Short mmCIF file of C-alpha atoms and ligand atoms in Angstrom, two decimals:
data_model
loop_
_atom_site.label_atom_id
_atom_site.label_comp_id
_atom_site.label_asym_id
_atom_site.label_seq_id
_atom_site.Cartn_x
_atom_site.Cartn_y
_atom_site.Cartn_z
CA MET A 1 -42.69 -10.75 -6.72
CA PRO A 2 -39.32 -12.98 -5.21
CA THR A 3 -39.99 -13.56 -1.49
CA ASN A 4 -37.19 -12.91 0.21
CA PRO A 5 -35.06 -9.80 -1.02
CA TYR A 6 -32.03 -10.96 0.82
CA ALA A 7 -32.04 -14.61 -1.11
CA TRP A 8 -29.69 -13.17 -3.97
CA LEU A 9 -26.55 -12.98 -0.68
CA ASP A 10 -26.91 -16.69 -0.88
CA GLU A 11 -26.89 -17.36 -4.33
CA SER A 12 -23.67 -14.69 -4.35
CA LEU A 13 -22.40 -16.52 -2.84
CA ALA A 14 -22.01 -19.63 -3.79
CA THR A 15 -21.01 -18.29 -6.52
CA ILE A 16 -17.61 -16.93 -5.39
CA HIS A 17 -17.21 -20.40 -3.70
CA ARG A 18 -17.43 -21.89 -6.78
CA ALA A 19 -14.84 -19.64 -8.36
CA ASP A 20 -12.71 -20.97 -5.61
CA TRP A 21 -12.64 -16.85 -4.66
CA TYR A 22 -14.22 -16.93 -1.60
CA ARG A 23 -12.27 -15.31 1.87
CA SER A 24 -12.44 -15.61 5.45
CA VAL A 25 -10.47 -14.18 8.01
CA GLN A 26 -7.45 -16.16 9.72
CA THR A 27 -6.57 -15.63 13.45
CA ILE A 28 -2.98 -14.67 14.22
CA HIS A 29 -2.13 -15.20 18.09
CA GLY A 30 0.48 -12.71 19.92
CA ARG A 31 2.27 -10.22 18.39
CA PRO A 32 3.15 -9.81 14.80
CA GLY A 33 6.92 -10.87 13.44
CA ALA A 34 8.63 -12.97 11.48
CA THR A 35 7.09 -15.95 12.85
CA VAL A 36 4.09 -15.59 14.43
CA VAL A 37 0.80 -18.16 15.44
CA LEU A 38 -1.27 -18.78 12.71
CA ALA A 39 -4.29 -20.73 13.55
CA GLY A 40 -2.73 -22.50 16.23
CA GLN A 41 0.43 -23.33 13.92
CA GLU A 42 3.42 -21.72 14.23
CA VAL A 43 4.75 -20.12 10.77
CA ILE A 44 6.93 -18.08 9.33
CA ASN A 45 5.54 -14.85 8.33
CA PHE A 46 5.98 -13.69 4.62
CA GLY A 47 2.60 -11.92 4.71
CA SER A 48 3.34 -9.26 6.55
CA ASN A 49 2.91 -5.71 5.40
CA ASP A 50 5.52 -4.82 8.36
CA TYR A 51 8.40 -4.80 6.50
CA LEU A 52 10.45 -3.20 8.65
CA GLY A 53 9.66 -5.54 11.86
CA LEU A 54 8.45 -2.45 13.79
CA ALA A 55 4.72 -3.31 14.84
CA GLY A 56 5.65 -4.96 17.38
CA ASP A 57 9.12 -3.38 18.17
CA MET A 58 9.30 -2.65 22.21
CA ARG A 59 9.66 1.43 21.79
CA LEU A 60 6.24 1.76 19.60
CA ILE A 61 4.23 0.19 22.36
CA ALA A 62 5.95 1.84 24.56
CA ALA A 63 5.62 5.35 22.47
CA ALA A 64 1.25 4.10 21.90
CA ILE A 65 0.90 3.36 25.55
CA THR A 66 2.89 7.13 27.13
CA ALA A 67 -0.30 8.24 24.85
CA ILE A 68 -2.47 6.67 25.83
CA ALA A 69 -1.67 6.80 29.59
CA GLU A 70 -1.37 11.33 28.52
CA PHE A 71 -4.30 11.67 25.85
CA GLY A 72 -6.54 8.88 26.30
CA THR A 73 -8.07 6.46 24.14
CA SER A 74 -9.87 8.34 21.83
CA SER A 75 -9.11 11.67 19.78
CA THR A 76 -12.51 12.32 21.12
CA GLY A 77 -14.06 14.08 17.94
CA SER A 78 -13.26 15.65 14.08
CA ARG A 79 -9.34 17.42 14.07
CA LEU A 80 -11.14 20.69 13.51
CA LEU A 81 -13.81 20.21 16.23
CA SER A 82 -12.27 18.91 19.67
CA GLY A 83 -9.76 16.27 17.46
CA HIS A 84 -6.36 17.75 16.76
CA ARG A 85 -3.84 17.48 19.59
CA GLU A 86 0.31 18.31 19.50
CA LEU A 87 0.86 15.08 18.87
CA HIS A 88 -1.31 14.90 15.45
CA ARG A 89 0.72 18.39 14.63
CA GLU A 90 3.91 17.15 15.50
CA LEU A 91 3.75 13.92 13.82
CA GLU A 92 2.44 15.54 10.58
CA GLU A 93 6.01 17.83 10.84
CA ALA A 94 7.73 14.81 11.22
CA ILE A 95 6.49 13.30 7.50
CA ALA A 96 6.86 16.62 6.24
CA SER A 97 10.43 16.79 7.11
CA THR A 98 11.09 12.74 5.83
CA LYS A 99 9.71 13.72 2.43
CA GLN A 100 11.25 16.90 2.20
CA THR A 101 7.92 18.23 1.07
CA GLU A 102 6.15 21.97 2.72
CA ASP A 103 3.36 20.10 5.28
CA ALA A 104 1.10 17.05 5.27
CA LEU A 105 -1.86 15.78 6.93
CA VAL A 106 -2.88 12.87 8.65
CA PHE A 107 -6.11 10.45 7.85
CA SER A 108 -7.44 8.12 9.93
CA SER A 109 -6.34 5.25 7.20
CA GLY A 110 -4.57 5.09 3.64
CA TYR A 111 -7.40 4.16 2.06
CA LEU A 112 -9.75 7.37 3.55
CA ALA A 113 -6.30 9.77 2.73
CA ASN A 114 -6.55 8.66 -1.32
CA LEU A 115 -10.66 8.89 -1.14
CA GLY A 116 -10.83 12.22 0.45
CA THR A 117 -8.32 13.78 -1.66
CA ILE A 118 -8.64 12.24 -5.09
CA THR A 119 -12.70 13.05 -4.20
CA ALA A 120 -11.35 17.15 -3.18
CA LEU A 121 -9.02 17.71 -6.05
CA VAL A 122 -11.52 16.66 -8.97
CA GLY A 123 -15.36 16.26 -10.18
CA LYS A 124 -17.06 16.29 -13.00
CA ARG A 125 -15.67 18.51 -15.35
CA ASP A 126 -12.44 16.63 -14.64
CA LEU A 127 -10.50 13.40 -15.80
CA ILE A 128 -8.52 11.10 -14.19
CA LEU A 129 -6.08 9.06 -15.79
CA SER A 130 -5.22 5.57 -13.44
CA ASP A 131 -2.62 3.14 -13.62
CA GLN A 132 -4.86 -0.75 -14.12
CA TYR A 133 -3.26 -1.80 -11.56
CA ASN A 134 -4.22 0.57 -8.45
CA HIS A 135 -4.86 0.03 -5.18
CA SER A 136 -8.57 -0.49 -4.93
CA SER A 137 -8.62 3.11 -2.75
CA LEU A 138 -8.03 4.90 -5.71
CA LYS A 139 -9.50 3.63 -7.84
CA ASN A 140 -12.97 4.01 -5.68
CA GLY A 141 -11.03 7.65 -5.00
CA ALA A 142 -11.75 8.09 -9.24
CA ILE A 143 -15.45 6.79 -8.94
CA LEU A 144 -16.64 8.58 -5.91
CA SER A 145 -15.22 12.22 -7.40
CA GLY A 146 -17.78 11.63 -10.18
CA ALA A 147 -14.67 13.01 -12.65
CA ALA A 148 -14.49 11.30 -16.06
CA VAL A 149 -12.00 8.00 -14.68
CA VAL A 150 -9.62 5.95 -17.63
CA GLU A 151 -7.95 3.18 -17.12
CA TYR A 152 -4.21 3.01 -18.81
CA PRO A 153 -2.75 0.30 -19.83
CA HIS A 154 0.07 -1.19 -16.44
CA CYS A 155 2.45 1.22 -16.76
CA ASP A 156 1.73 2.05 -20.29
CA LEU A 157 3.13 4.81 -20.68
CA ALA A 158 2.80 5.37 -24.90
CA VAL A 159 -0.49 4.10 -24.51
CA LEU A 160 -1.25 7.14 -21.18
CA LYS A 161 0.04 9.36 -23.63
CA THR A 162 -2.04 8.39 -26.64
CA GLN A 163 -4.72 9.06 -24.26
CA LEU A 164 -4.12 12.64 -22.95
CA SER A 165 -3.41 13.84 -26.36
CA GLN A 166 -6.79 12.51 -27.24
CA GLN A 167 -9.14 13.59 -24.18
CA ARG A 168 -6.93 16.00 -22.02
CA GLN A 169 -8.69 19.17 -24.26
CA ASN A 170 -12.11 18.11 -23.44
CA TYR A 171 -11.59 18.74 -19.35
CA ARG A 172 -10.64 21.16 -17.34
CA ARG A 173 -8.44 19.61 -14.32
CA CYS A 174 -6.85 16.28 -14.87
CA LEU A 175 -5.43 13.86 -12.33
CA ILE A 176 -3.05 10.71 -12.78
CA LEU A 177 -3.19 8.12 -10.18
CA THR A 178 -0.77 5.51 -9.46
CA ASP A 179 0.73 3.23 -7.07
CA THR A 180 4.35 3.62 -6.93
CA VAL A 181 5.09 0.52 -5.50
CA PHE A 182 2.90 -2.53 -6.97
CA SER A 183 1.20 -3.74 -3.82
CA MET A 184 0.47 -6.95 -5.31
CA ASP A 185 3.05 -7.04 -8.25
CA GLY A 186 5.84 -5.14 -6.62
CA ASP A 187 7.29 -3.65 -9.29
CA LEU A 188 7.40 0.28 -9.46
CA CYS A 189 6.20 3.43 -11.61
CA PRO A 190 8.19 5.10 -14.35
CA MET A 191 7.41 8.12 -12.53
CA PRO A 192 10.36 10.40 -13.91
CA ALA A 193 8.22 9.53 -16.93
CA LEU A 194 5.10 10.35 -15.47
CA LEU A 195 5.95 13.92 -13.97
CA ASP A 196 7.04 14.54 -17.65
CA LEU A 197 3.90 13.27 -19.20
CA ALA A 198 2.26 15.67 -15.96
CA ASP A 199 3.88 18.65 -17.11
CA GLU A 200 3.34 17.82 -20.94
CA PHE A 201 -0.34 17.80 -20.52
CA ASN A 202 -0.75 20.16 -17.58
CA CYS A 203 -2.21 17.18 -15.75
CA MET A 204 -1.41 17.07 -11.78
CA LEU A 205 -0.18 13.75 -10.54
CA LEU A 206 -1.05 11.64 -7.46
CA VAL A 207 1.57 9.04 -5.93
CA ASP A 208 0.64 6.21 -3.54
CA GLU A 209 3.55 5.17 -1.90
CA ALA A 210 1.99 2.75 0.90
CA HIS A 211 4.23 0.52 0.47
CA ALA A 212 7.20 2.71 -0.56
CA THR A 213 7.20 4.62 2.92
CA GLY A 214 9.91 3.50 5.30
CA VAL A 215 11.65 0.72 2.36
CA LEU A 216 12.70 3.04 -0.79
CA GLY A 217 15.14 5.36 -0.88
CA LYS A 218 18.35 6.37 0.57
CA THR A 219 16.72 8.07 4.11
CA GLY A 220 13.46 5.39 3.48
CA ALA A 221 11.10 8.52 2.23
CA GLY A 222 10.01 5.76 -0.83
CA CYS A 223 10.08 5.74 -4.60
CA VAL A 224 9.97 9.50 -5.06
CA GLU A 225 12.99 9.59 -3.28
CA HIS A 226 14.33 6.17 -5.34
CA PHE A 227 13.80 8.12 -8.07
CA GLY A 228 15.95 11.55 -7.57
CA CYS A 229 12.29 12.95 -7.54
CA THR A 230 12.30 14.89 -4.26
CA GLY A 231 11.11 18.78 -4.37
CA LYS A 232 8.74 18.61 -7.53
CA GLN A 233 5.61 18.81 -7.77
CA LEU A 234 3.66 16.43 -6.84
CA ILE A 235 1.17 14.86 -4.36
CA GLN A 236 2.48 11.76 -2.23
CA ILE A 237 0.03 9.12 -0.25
CA GLY A 238 1.24 7.39 2.07
CA THR A 239 0.15 4.90 4.80
CA LEU A 240 1.15 4.29 8.13
CA SER A 241 -0.08 0.77 8.33
CA LYS A 242 3.14 -0.57 6.73
CA ALA A 243 6.52 -0.64 7.15
CA LEU A 244 5.27 2.18 9.70
CA GLY A 245 3.63 -0.22 12.41
CA SER A 246 0.68 2.12 12.52
CA LEU A 247 -2.12 2.40 11.90
CA GLY A 248 -3.50 5.53 8.93
CA GLY A 249 -2.91 7.14 6.59
CA TYR A 250 -1.09 10.39 5.13
CA VAL A 251 -0.80 13.06 1.85
CA ALA A 252 2.53 15.05 1.62
CA GLY A 253 3.10 17.88 -0.68
CA SER A 254 2.62 21.55 -0.88
CA SER A 255 1.03 23.55 2.05
CA THR A 256 -1.37 24.97 -0.02
CA LEU A 257 -1.98 21.73 -1.38
CA ILE A 258 -2.70 20.77 2.28
CA ASP A 259 -4.20 23.79 3.60
CA PHE A 260 -6.57 23.24 0.57
CA LEU A 261 -7.66 19.50 1.65
CA ARG A 262 -8.04 20.11 5.22
CA ASN A 263 -11.18 22.23 4.23
CA ARG A 264 -12.53 20.30 2.04
CA ALA A 265 -11.33 16.84 2.16
CA PRO A 266 -14.22 14.83 3.75
CA THR A 267 -13.26 11.56 4.88
CA TRP A 268 -10.56 14.04 7.12
CA ILE A 269 -13.48 16.78 7.39
CA TYR A 270 -16.48 14.68 8.95
CA THR A 271 -13.99 11.88 10.60
CA THR A 272 -12.71 11.54 14.40
CA GLY A 273 -9.14 12.17 14.46
CA LEU A 274 -6.14 9.68 14.79
CA SER A 275 -5.81 7.76 18.34
CA PRO A 276 -3.19 8.71 20.67
CA ALA A 277 -1.98 5.94 20.64
CA ASP A 278 -2.06 5.15 16.60
CA THR A 279 -0.25 8.64 16.54
CA ALA A 280 2.65 7.84 19.00
CA ALA A 281 3.55 5.27 17.65
CA ALA A 282 3.82 6.35 13.88
CA LEU A 283 6.17 9.37 15.35
CA ALA A 284 8.30 6.69 16.78
CA ALA A 285 8.63 4.85 13.81
CA ILE A 286 9.49 7.33 11.90
CA LYS A 287 12.26 8.04 14.55
CA ILE A 288 13.27 4.70 14.09
CA VAL A 289 13.18 4.65 10.33
CA GLN A 290 15.56 8.42 10.49
CA GLN A 291 17.75 6.64 12.79
CA GLU A 292 18.68 3.28 12.16
CA PRO A 293 19.16 2.86 8.28
CA GLN A 294 20.53 -0.82 9.00
CA ARG A 295 16.97 -1.79 8.99
CA ARG A 296 15.54 -0.46 5.94
CA ALA A 297 19.32 -2.39 4.54
CA GLN A 298 18.91 -5.43 6.36
CA LEU A 299 15.27 -5.23 4.60
CA TRP A 300 17.10 -4.92 1.35
CA GLU A 301 19.89 -7.53 1.59
CA ASN A 302 17.05 -10.05 2.55
CA VAL A 303 15.35 -9.53 -0.79
CA HIS A 304 18.61 -9.85 -3.02
CA TYR A 305 19.65 -13.33 -0.41
CA LEU A 306 15.81 -14.37 -1.70
CA LYS A 307 15.81 -13.77 -5.60
CA ASN A 308 19.78 -15.13 -5.80
CA LEU A 309 18.60 -18.20 -3.86
CA LEU A 310 15.65 -18.63 -5.92
CA GLU A 311 17.10 -17.92 -9.46
CA GLN A 312 19.70 -20.36 -8.38
CA GLN A 313 17.44 -23.26 -7.17
CA LEU A 314 14.10 -22.60 -9.29
CA PRO A 315 14.89 -20.87 -12.08
CA ASN A 316 11.43 -22.52 -13.80
CA LEU A 317 9.28 -20.43 -11.13
CA LYS A 318 7.61 -17.93 -13.12
CA LEU A 319 8.65 -14.45 -11.10
CA LEU A 320 6.73 -11.52 -11.67
CA ARG A 321 9.14 -8.60 -12.21
CA SER A 322 10.00 -7.09 -9.56
CA GLU A 323 11.95 -3.98 -7.58
CA SER A 324 10.78 -3.97 -4.18
CA PRO A 325 10.09 -6.67 -0.74
CA ILE A 326 6.56 -7.99 -2.62
CA LEU A 327 7.73 -10.98 -4.72
CA CYS A 328 5.39 -13.44 -6.57
CA PHE A 329 4.71 -16.59 -8.30
CA GLN A 330 2.05 -17.20 -10.67
CA LEU A 331 0.48 -20.05 -10.95
CA SER A 332 -2.34 -21.28 -13.56
CA SER A 333 -5.41 -20.76 -11.74
CA ALA A 334 -6.59 -19.72 -8.26
CA THR A 335 -7.41 -23.22 -7.24
CA ASP A 336 -3.18 -23.54 -8.05
CA ALA A 337 -2.92 -21.63 -5.93
CA LEU A 338 -4.99 -22.22 -2.78
CA LYS A 339 -3.19 -25.40 -3.01
CA ALA A 340 -0.02 -24.03 -2.24
CA GLY A 341 -0.73 -21.49 -0.37
CA LYS A 342 -1.94 -24.82 1.85
CA GLN A 343 0.69 -26.99 1.19
CA LEU A 344 3.48 -23.88 2.33
CA ARG A 345 1.63 -23.68 4.85
CA ASP A 346 1.15 -26.91 6.11
CA ALA A 347 5.67 -26.75 6.39
CA GLY A 348 5.19 -24.08 8.40
CA ILE A 349 5.56 -20.47 5.91
CA PHE A 350 3.14 -18.44 5.35
CA ALA A 351 2.61 -16.94 1.65
CA PRO A 352 -0.94 -15.91 0.73
CA ALA A 353 -2.40 -17.33 -2.24
CA ILE A 354 -3.80 -13.88 -4.31
CA ARG A 355 -6.57 -14.09 -6.25
CA PRO A 356 -9.24 -12.45 -8.24
CA PRO A 357 -10.75 -10.14 -8.11
CA THR A 358 -7.61 -8.84 -5.72
CA VAL A 359 -5.70 -9.30 -9.03
CA PRO A 360 -5.93 -10.38 -12.30
CA THR A 361 -4.02 -13.41 -12.46
CA SER A 362 -3.60 -15.64 -9.49
CA ARG A 363 -0.50 -15.28 -7.41
CA ILE A 364 1.42 -17.10 -4.62
CA ARG A 365 2.71 -13.48 -3.20
CA ILE A 366 5.83 -13.60 -0.65
CA SER A 367 6.59 -10.00 1.42
CA LEU A 368 9.60 -9.41 3.41
CA MET A 369 10.91 -7.92 6.78
CA ALA A 370 14.14 -6.74 7.75
CA THR A 371 13.71 -9.34 10.48
CA HIS A 372 13.81 -12.27 8.76
CA GLU A 373 16.73 -14.78 9.25
CA ALA A 374 19.31 -16.11 6.28
CA ALA A 375 17.41 -19.08 7.76
CA HIS A 376 13.54 -18.39 7.44
CA ILE A 377 14.81 -17.46 3.88
CA GLU A 378 16.24 -21.31 3.11
CA LYS A 379 13.92 -22.67 4.70
CA LEU A 380 10.77 -20.99 2.50
CA VAL A 381 12.75 -22.11 -0.73
CA ALA A 382 13.48 -25.60 0.19
CA VAL A 383 10.40 -25.87 0.83
CA LEU A 384 8.88 -24.25 -2.08
CA LYS A 385 11.66 -26.78 -4.33
CA ASP A 386 9.67 -29.83 -2.57
CA ILE A 387 6.28 -28.29 -4.02
CA CYS A 388 6.88 -27.15 -7.41
C1 PLP B 401 -1.97 -1.13 1.83
C2 PLP B 401 -2.56 0.22 0.90
C3 PLP B 401 -3.35 1.46 1.17
C4 PLP B 401 -4.70 1.82 2.37
O1 PLP B 401 -3.75 1.42 3.16
P1 PLP B 401 -4.54 1.32 4.55
O2 PLP B 401 -4.21 2.68 5.53
O3 PLP B 401 -4.11 0.37 5.38
O4 PLP B 401 -5.69 1.78 5.05
C5 PLP B 401 -3.18 2.02 0.42
N1 PLP B 401 -3.11 1.89 -0.83
C6 PLP B 401 -2.05 1.10 -1.15
C7 PLP B 401 -1.12 1.24 -2.45
C8 PLP B 401 -1.87 0.03 -0.26
O5 PLP B 401 -1.20 -0.79 -0.79
#
């Protein structure tokens, strides 16, 4: 018998190190923004999800401070017991109004919104079809639900259709899961075609708008709006922690769906309500998204500026197809990706290397913000030219 039941942890970590998959945290000092101080060095920040630059905005900060002064630091209980405040309802109404859905429900994070919603909607007599590149929260929600899970190749509608024709009739309910903006690639799901398939095979469709909320669509409502699918029957999940600069997640959909989730989603029922500060900050952010479309316009101007510069000056860079502020270029190994990340960092650019197991192939991931200046983008391209 081995003498130490924990010895495998060291061995496992050693394996992670050998593959160059090892990861650790890095400290950011001060407020978030287009430039940040990272481990003592000022860098241009291409590694944040704060697409509209709202996480450091004085109006969100003031809203959070006011809410703390009025309601305290904690909501002190689950929403169904002592944790519900008027602020939560205001936020849920603002989300439903932006999304043009009947209702919405906020969770403590986007991850928990996915886990709770998926496990409430399907169980062991049901089928989940899930895009291979979906976010971890969708994948783990699917596993936790106990449903039969079948992955389809990334955005491959032909395979999805075949799987549906072969398997749909063997199950009670069927749920299709997809990111709308794929978080580690930057491309979009084929939403109108997915809605058609869901219709044809009597399936529910759950879309994760984490990287689309505040970013895509005429009013910033997300990819559903971008594709003209507003008002269609579907289940929309999102986060308050990316373009909205706060913390928390949401589900938006029919009032029946939301009412059902309030009674059946374990990660909503058995956890403390969103804190007053996070709730108020998210509410302030939604108002800014509605009132300042120029922020979103500036973000997209930055995206087009970077894409044009890269096309002109680095035509050989292996850019992944992107229709979002997330731009990735591929490298042949985790070691190469780490090396490129380090070279960028030494030159004052923060753009993280993303490696397996997060993604199948190693890459550098660049995410743009509305608050990046032309000079920031030009510096990125100049440094990339040096190191490539
Ligand atoms: C970030 C992200 C989440 C999780 O959201 P949090 O609020 O950070 O927990 C869920 N889905 C996708 C696609 C994401 O990118």
